[in-house]
Amino acid sequence: MTLSKESLPAPSRRSVVTAAGVVSLAAALAACGEGGDGKDKSAPAGAQKPDDVEEPGGAAGAALAKTSEIPVGGGKIFKEEGVVVTQPTKGEFKAFSNRCTHKQCPVTSVEGGTINCPCHGSKFDIADGSVKESPAPKPLPAAKISVDGDSITLA
Ligand code: FES
């Protein structure tokens, strides 16, 4: 007696597709599962950060500028460090975050006694970061600097 093709229990096309779909779904879940596999997803063992690697932008203690670079009654934007340094009156230096408090655009100019955001027109006072023109809802946060002689550094 020979077995005919019809007598073998062949899976229907639908059941094959469904099984493949389940396998794909399971693989996808395993790939993006959070903590389900018990593995630590943090840095690999032995990959500690060396002490001498600087954080990008705003490195404390880094020389930022010479005082002579900051115009009296104006200021200068340090995009990399994320700060604006101003000199409202001669010898008085202030620093603020360069991120507008409206929608976080970086400010792009210091003119006319204000730090200006190009996105929606907010303006901030160079002396205290207060809002001079909305829509910004609050002042620019102050940043810490120190002035030593003619050198300005991030504190
Ligand atoms: Fe600066 Fe809107 S993000 S005014």
mmCIF file of N, CA and C and ligand atoms in Angstrom, residues 100-107 117-124 134-136, ligand 1:
data_model
loop_
_atom_site.group_PDB
_atom_site.id
_atom_site.type_symbol
_atom_site.label_atom_id
_atom_site.label_comp_id
_atom_site.label_asym_id
_atom_site.label_seq_id
_atom_site.Cartn_x
_atom_site.Cartn_y
_atom_site.Cartn_z
ATOM 1 N N CYS A 100 15.897 79.168 24.922
ATOM 2 C CA CYS A 100 14.703 79.965 25.147
ATOM 3 C C CYS A 100 13.725 79.187 26.024
ATOM 4 N N THR A 101 13.085 79.896 26.934
ATOM 5 C CA THR A 101 12.150 79.224 27.846
ATOM 6 C C THR A 101 10.784 78.998 27.213
ATOM 7 N N HIS A 102 10.620 79.421 25.970
ATOM 8 C CA HIS A 102 9.347 79.171 25.295
ATOM 9 C C HIS A 102 9.304 77.747 24.761
ATOM 10 N N LYS A 103 10.046 77.477 23.695
ATOM 11 C CA LYS A 103 10.053 76.129 23.095
ATOM 12 C C LYS A 103 11.460 75.574 22.957
ATOM 13 N N GLN A 104 12.365 76.126 23.737
ATOM 14 C CA GLN A 104 13.743 75.604 23.815
ATOM 15 C C GLN A 104 14.606 75.856 22.588
ATOM 16 N N CYS A 105 14.249 76.770 21.733
ATOM 17 C CA CYS A 105 15.145 77.123 20.632
ATOM 18 C C CYS A 105 16.392 77.763 21.227
ATOM 19 N N PRO A 106 17.532 77.568 20.590
ATOM 20 C CA PRO A 106 18.708 78.294 21.053
ATOM 21 C C PRO A 106 18.608 79.759 20.616
ATOM 22 N N VAL A 107 18.954 80.659 21.507
ATOM 23 C CA VAL A 107 18.951 82.071 21.140
ATOM 24 C C VAL A 107 20.085 82.306 20.151
ATOM 25 N N CYS A 117 15.618 85.395 20.717
ATOM 26 C CA CYS A 117 15.295 84.082 20.171
ATOM 27 C C CYS A 117 14.655 84.265 18.794
ATOM 28 N N PRO A 118 15.153 83.552 17.792
ATOM 29 C CA PRO A 118 14.636 83.739 16.431
ATOM 30 C C PRO A 118 13.321 82.999 16.171
ATOM 31 N N CYS A 119 12.993 82.042 17.015
ATOM 32 C CA CYS A 119 11.855 81.171 16.687
ATOM 33 C C CYS A 119 10.513 81.895 16.732
ATOM 34 N N HIS A 120 10.235 82.587 17.829
ATOM 35 C CA HIS A 120 8.938 83.264 17.945
ATOM 36 C C HIS A 120 9.108 84.682 18.477
ATOM 37 N N GLY A 121 10.337 85.150 18.513
ATOM 38 C CA GLY A 121 10.568 86.560 18.841
ATOM 39 C C GLY A 121 10.736 86.918 20.305
ATOM 40 N N SER A 122 10.947 85.959 21.163
ATOM 41 C CA SER A 122 11.163 86.300 22.579
ATOM 42 C C SER A 122 12.472 87.051 22.756
ATOM 43 N N LYS A 123 12.463 87.958 23.729
ATOM 44 C CA LYS A 123 13.672 88.721 24.043
ATOM 45 C C LYS A 123 13.865 88.716 25.554
ATOM 46 N N PHE A 124 15.132 88.626 25.942
ATOM 47 C CA PHE A 124 15.474 88.541 27.364
ATOM 48 C C PHE A 124 16.486 89.626 27.704
ATOM 49 N N SER A 134 7.482 88.605 25.016
ATOM 50 C CA SER A 134 6.964 87.233 25.037
ATOM 51 C C SER A 134 7.043 86.652 23.611
ATOM 52 N N PRO A 135 6.762 85.386 23.417
ATOM 53 C CA PRO A 135 5.965 84.492 24.268
ATOM 54 C C PRO A 135 6.717 83.738 25.371
ATOM 55 N N ALA A 136 7.983 83.957 25.550
ATOM 56 C CA ALA A 136 8.687 83.199 26.594
ATOM 57 C C ALA A 136 7.978 83.401 27.934
HETATM 58 FE FE1 FES B 1 11.989 81.169 21.649
HETATM 59 FE FE2 FES B 1 9.526 80.436 20.915
HETATM 60 S S1 FES B 1 11.268 79.170 21.262
HETATM 61 S S2 FES B 1 10.312 82.408 21.242
#
